[in-house]
Short mmCIF file of C-alpha atoms in Angstrom, two decimals:
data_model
loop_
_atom_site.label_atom_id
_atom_site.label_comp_id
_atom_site.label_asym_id
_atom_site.label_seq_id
_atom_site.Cartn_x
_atom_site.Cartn_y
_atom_site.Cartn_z
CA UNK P 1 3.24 5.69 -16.78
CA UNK P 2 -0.23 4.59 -15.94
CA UNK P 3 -2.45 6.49 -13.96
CA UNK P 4 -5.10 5.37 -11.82
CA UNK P 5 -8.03 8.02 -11.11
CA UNK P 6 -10.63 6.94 -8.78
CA UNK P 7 -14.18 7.88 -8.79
CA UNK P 8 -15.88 9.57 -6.48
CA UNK P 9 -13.86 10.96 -3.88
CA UNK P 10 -16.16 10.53 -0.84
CA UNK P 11 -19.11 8.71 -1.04
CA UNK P 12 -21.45 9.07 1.49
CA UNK P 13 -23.96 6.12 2.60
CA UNK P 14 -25.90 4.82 5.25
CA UNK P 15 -25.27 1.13 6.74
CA UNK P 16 -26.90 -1.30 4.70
CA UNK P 17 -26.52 0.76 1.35
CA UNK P 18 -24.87 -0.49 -1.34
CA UNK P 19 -21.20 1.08 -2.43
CA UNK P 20 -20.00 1.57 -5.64
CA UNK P 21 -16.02 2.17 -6.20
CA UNK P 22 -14.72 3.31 -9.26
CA UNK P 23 -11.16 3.16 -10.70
CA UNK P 24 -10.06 4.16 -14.18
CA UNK P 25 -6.59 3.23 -15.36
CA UNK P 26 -5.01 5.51 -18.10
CA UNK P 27 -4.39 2.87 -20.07
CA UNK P 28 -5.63 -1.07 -20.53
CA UNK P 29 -4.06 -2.96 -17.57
CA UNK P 30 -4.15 -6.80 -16.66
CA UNK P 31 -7.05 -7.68 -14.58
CA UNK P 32 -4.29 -9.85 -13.13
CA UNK P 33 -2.77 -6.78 -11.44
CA UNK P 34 -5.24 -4.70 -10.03
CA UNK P 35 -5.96 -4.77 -6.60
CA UNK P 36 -8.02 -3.34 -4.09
CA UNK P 37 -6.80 -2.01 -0.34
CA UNK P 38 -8.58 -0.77 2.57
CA UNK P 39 -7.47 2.03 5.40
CA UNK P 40 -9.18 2.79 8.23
CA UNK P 41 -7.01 5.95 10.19
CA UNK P 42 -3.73 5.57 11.86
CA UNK P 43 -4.08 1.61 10.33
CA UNK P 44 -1.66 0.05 7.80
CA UNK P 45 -3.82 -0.47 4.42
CA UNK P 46 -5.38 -4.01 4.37
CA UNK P 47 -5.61 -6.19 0.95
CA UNK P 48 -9.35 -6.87 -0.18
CA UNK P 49 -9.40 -7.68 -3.17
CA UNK P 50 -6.70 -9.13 -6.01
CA UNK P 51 -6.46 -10.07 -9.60
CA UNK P 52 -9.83 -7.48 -10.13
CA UNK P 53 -11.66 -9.84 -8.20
CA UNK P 54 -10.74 -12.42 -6.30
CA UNK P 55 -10.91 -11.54 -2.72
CA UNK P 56 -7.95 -12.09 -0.19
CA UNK P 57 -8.33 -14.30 2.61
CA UNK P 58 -10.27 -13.39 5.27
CA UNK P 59 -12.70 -10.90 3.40
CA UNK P 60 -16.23 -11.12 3.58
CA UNK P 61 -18.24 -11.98 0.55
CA UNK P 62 -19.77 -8.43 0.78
CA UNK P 63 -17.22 -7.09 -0.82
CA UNK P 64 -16.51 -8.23 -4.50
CA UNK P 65 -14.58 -6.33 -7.48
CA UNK P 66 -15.16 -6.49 -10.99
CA UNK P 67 -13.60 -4.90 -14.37
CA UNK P 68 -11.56 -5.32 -17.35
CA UNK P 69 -9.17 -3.19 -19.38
CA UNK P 70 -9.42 0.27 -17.98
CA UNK P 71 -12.66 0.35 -16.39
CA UNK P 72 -12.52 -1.71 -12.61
CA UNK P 73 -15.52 -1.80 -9.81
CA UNK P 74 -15.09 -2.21 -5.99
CA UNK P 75 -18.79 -3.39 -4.82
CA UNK P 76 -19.58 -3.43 -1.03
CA UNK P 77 -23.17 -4.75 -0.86
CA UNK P 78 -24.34 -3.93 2.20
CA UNK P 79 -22.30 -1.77 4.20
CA UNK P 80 -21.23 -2.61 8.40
CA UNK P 81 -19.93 -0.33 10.43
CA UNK P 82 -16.50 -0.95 9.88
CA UNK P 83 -16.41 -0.37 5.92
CA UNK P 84 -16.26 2.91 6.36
CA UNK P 85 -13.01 3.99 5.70
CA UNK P 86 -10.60 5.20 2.56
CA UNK P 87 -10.16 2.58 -0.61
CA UNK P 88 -7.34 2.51 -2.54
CA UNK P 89 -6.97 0.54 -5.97
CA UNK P 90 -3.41 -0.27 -7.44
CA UNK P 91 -2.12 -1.37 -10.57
CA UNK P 92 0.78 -3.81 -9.48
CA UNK P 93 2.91 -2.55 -8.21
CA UNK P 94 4.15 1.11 -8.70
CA UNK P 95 0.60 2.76 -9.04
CA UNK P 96 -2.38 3.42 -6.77
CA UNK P 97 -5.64 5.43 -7.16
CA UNK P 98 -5.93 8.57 -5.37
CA UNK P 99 -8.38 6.91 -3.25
CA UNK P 100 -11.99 6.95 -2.37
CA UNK P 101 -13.17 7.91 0.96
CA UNK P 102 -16.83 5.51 2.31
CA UNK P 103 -18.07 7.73 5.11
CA UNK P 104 -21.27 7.47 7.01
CA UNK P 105 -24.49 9.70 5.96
CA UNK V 1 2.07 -16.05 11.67
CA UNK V 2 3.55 -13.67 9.22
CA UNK V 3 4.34 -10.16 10.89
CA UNK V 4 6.18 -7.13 10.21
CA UNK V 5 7.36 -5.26 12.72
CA UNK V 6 9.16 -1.38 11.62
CA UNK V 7 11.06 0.56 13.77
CA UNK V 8 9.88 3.31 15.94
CA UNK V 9 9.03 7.12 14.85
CA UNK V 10 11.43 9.26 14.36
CA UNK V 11 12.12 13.31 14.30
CA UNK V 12 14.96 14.56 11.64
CA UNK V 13 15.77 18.54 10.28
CA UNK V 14 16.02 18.94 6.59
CA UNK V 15 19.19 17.72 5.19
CA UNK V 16 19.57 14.79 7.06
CA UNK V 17 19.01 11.04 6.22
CA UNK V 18 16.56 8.60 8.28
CA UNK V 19 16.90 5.12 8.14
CA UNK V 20 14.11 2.91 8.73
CA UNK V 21 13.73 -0.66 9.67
CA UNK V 22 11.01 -3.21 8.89
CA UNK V 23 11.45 -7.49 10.78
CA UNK V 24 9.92 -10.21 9.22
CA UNK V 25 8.77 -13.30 10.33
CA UNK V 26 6.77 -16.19 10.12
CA UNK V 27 7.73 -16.44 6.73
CA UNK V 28 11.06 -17.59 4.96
CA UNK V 29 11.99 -13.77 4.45
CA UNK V 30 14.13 -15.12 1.32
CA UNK V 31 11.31 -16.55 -0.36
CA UNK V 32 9.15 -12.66 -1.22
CA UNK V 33 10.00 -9.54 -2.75
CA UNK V 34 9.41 -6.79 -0.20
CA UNK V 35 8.20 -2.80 -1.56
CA UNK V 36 8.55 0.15 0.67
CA UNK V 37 5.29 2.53 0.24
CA UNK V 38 5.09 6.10 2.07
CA UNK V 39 1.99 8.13 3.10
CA UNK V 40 1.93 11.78 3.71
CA UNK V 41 -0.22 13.22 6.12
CA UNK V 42 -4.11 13.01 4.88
CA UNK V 43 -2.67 11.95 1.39
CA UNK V 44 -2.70 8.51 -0.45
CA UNK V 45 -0.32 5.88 -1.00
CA UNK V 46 2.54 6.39 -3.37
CA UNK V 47 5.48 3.38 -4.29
CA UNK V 48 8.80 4.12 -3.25
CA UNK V 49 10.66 0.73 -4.17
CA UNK V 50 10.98 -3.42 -4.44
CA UNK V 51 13.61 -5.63 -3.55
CA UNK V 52 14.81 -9.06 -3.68
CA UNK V 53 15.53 -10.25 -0.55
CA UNK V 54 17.22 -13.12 -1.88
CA UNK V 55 19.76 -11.45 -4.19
CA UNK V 56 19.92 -8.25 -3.15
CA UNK V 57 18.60 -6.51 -6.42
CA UNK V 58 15.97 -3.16 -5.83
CA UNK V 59 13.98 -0.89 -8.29
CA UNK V 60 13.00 2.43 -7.23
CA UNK V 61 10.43 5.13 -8.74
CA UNK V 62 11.79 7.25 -10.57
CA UNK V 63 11.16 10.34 -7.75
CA UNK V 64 13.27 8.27 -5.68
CA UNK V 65 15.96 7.46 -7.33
CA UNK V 66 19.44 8.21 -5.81
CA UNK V 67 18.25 9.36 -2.67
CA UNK V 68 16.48 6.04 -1.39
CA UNK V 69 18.53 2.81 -1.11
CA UNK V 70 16.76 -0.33 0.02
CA UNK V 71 18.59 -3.11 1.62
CA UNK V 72 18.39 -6.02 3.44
CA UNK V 73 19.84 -8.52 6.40
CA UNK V 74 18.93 -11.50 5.22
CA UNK V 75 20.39 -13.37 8.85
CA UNK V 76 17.90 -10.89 11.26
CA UNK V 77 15.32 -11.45 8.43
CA UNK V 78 15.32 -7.08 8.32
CA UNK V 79 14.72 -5.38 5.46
CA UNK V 80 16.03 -1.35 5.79
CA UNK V 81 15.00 2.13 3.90
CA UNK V 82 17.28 4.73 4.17
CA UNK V 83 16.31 8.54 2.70
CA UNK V 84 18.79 11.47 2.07
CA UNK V 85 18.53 14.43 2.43
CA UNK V 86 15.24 14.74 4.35
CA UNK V 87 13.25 17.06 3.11
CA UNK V 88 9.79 18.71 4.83
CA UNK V 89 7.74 16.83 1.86
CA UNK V 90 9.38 13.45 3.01
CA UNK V 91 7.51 13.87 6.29
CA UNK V 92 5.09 10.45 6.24
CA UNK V 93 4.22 7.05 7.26
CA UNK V 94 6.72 4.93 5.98
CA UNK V 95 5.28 1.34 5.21
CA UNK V 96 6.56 -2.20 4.32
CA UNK V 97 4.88 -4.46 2.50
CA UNK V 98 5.03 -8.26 1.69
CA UNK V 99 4.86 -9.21 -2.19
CA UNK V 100 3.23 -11.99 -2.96
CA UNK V 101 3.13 -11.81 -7.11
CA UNK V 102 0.50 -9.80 -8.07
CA UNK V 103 -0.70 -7.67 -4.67
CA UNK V 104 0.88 -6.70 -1.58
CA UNK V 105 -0.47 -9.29 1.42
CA UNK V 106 0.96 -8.15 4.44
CA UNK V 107 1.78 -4.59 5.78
CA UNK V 108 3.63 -3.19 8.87
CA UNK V 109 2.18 -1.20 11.15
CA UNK V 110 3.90 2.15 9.12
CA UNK V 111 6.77 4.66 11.03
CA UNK V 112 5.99 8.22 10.91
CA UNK V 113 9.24 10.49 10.02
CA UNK V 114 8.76 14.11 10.50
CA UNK V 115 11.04 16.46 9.00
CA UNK V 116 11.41 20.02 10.54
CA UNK V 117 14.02 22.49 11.94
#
């Protein structure tokens, strides 16, 4: 079974910073699989980012993922307001990351 | 538009089974596998199960196994989780999700289920 451990568990940043998501898979894993999911509270997770990094529809070009193997990136650029909240990565479909919490310096 | 629409939250004592319901639309409900995915409180995501819509056929994780059955309705375009006996570690946000091959596009809006005597 693959596990997903993401890295760090809160970040803490200021609008306009840069973020930097990590998630490590257990094992190599099709960049064709991983995906990327944000929750705000008491809201259903929303799809960001799929296939490493193509980004659903709807999603501003701040955010962008990256990776390959075991080793994938979630990049917010500059962060708004409303990225702060809890990211989840998931190797399609039974496994997701522990999460990473964005909150506001 | 495609929506999914779960049924309201519910309250059940340990030992008893909760059934929860999730309508689609907007979509031909037929046409995407749909995965059930559960949150406890201040916790992350973790799978439950897929179906088919189409045929009928499921796949559960392994925690799950025997005491979650997925199903559907395929002519009210509702897709249905049912849990046995409830236990105080079931208590979560129950979500439904929309497959679309390789990530999970659309969401409901999640139904809490507490469990406690």
């Amino acid at each position: 079974e693959i596990v997903l451990t993401q890295s760090p568990g809160t970040l803490s940043l200021s609008p306009g910073e840069r973020a930097t998501l990590s998630c490590r898979a257990s094992q190599s894993v099709s960049s064709s699989y991983l995906a990327w999911y944000q929750q705000k509270p008491g809201q259903a997770p929303r799809l960001l980012i799929y296939g490493a990094s193509s980004r659903a529809t709807g999603i501003p070009d701040r955010f962008s993922g990256s990776g390959s193997g075991t080793d994938f990136t979630l990049t917010i650029s500059r962060l708004e307001p409303e990225d702060f909240a809890v990211y989840y990565c998931q190797q399609y479909f039974r496994t997701f990351g522990q999460g990473t919490k964005v909150e506001i310096k | 538009q495609v929506q999914l629409v779960q049924s309201g939250a519910e309250v059940k004592k340990p030992g008893a089974s909760v059934k929860v319901s999730c309508k689609a639309s907007g979509y031909t409900f037929t046409s995407y596998h749909m995965h059930w995915v559960r949150q406890a409180p201040g916790q992350g995501l973790e799978w439950m199960g897929i179906i088919n819509p189409s045929g009928g056929s499921t796949s559960y994780a392994q925690k799950f196994q025997g005491r979650v059955t997925v199903t559907r309705d395929t002519s009210t375009s509702t897709l249905y989780m049912e849990v046995n006996s409830l236990r105080s570690e079931d208590t979560a946000v129950y979500y439904c999700a929309r497959d679309l091959t390789n990530r999970l596009d659309y969401w409901g809006q999640g139904t809490l289920v507490t469990v406690s005597s």
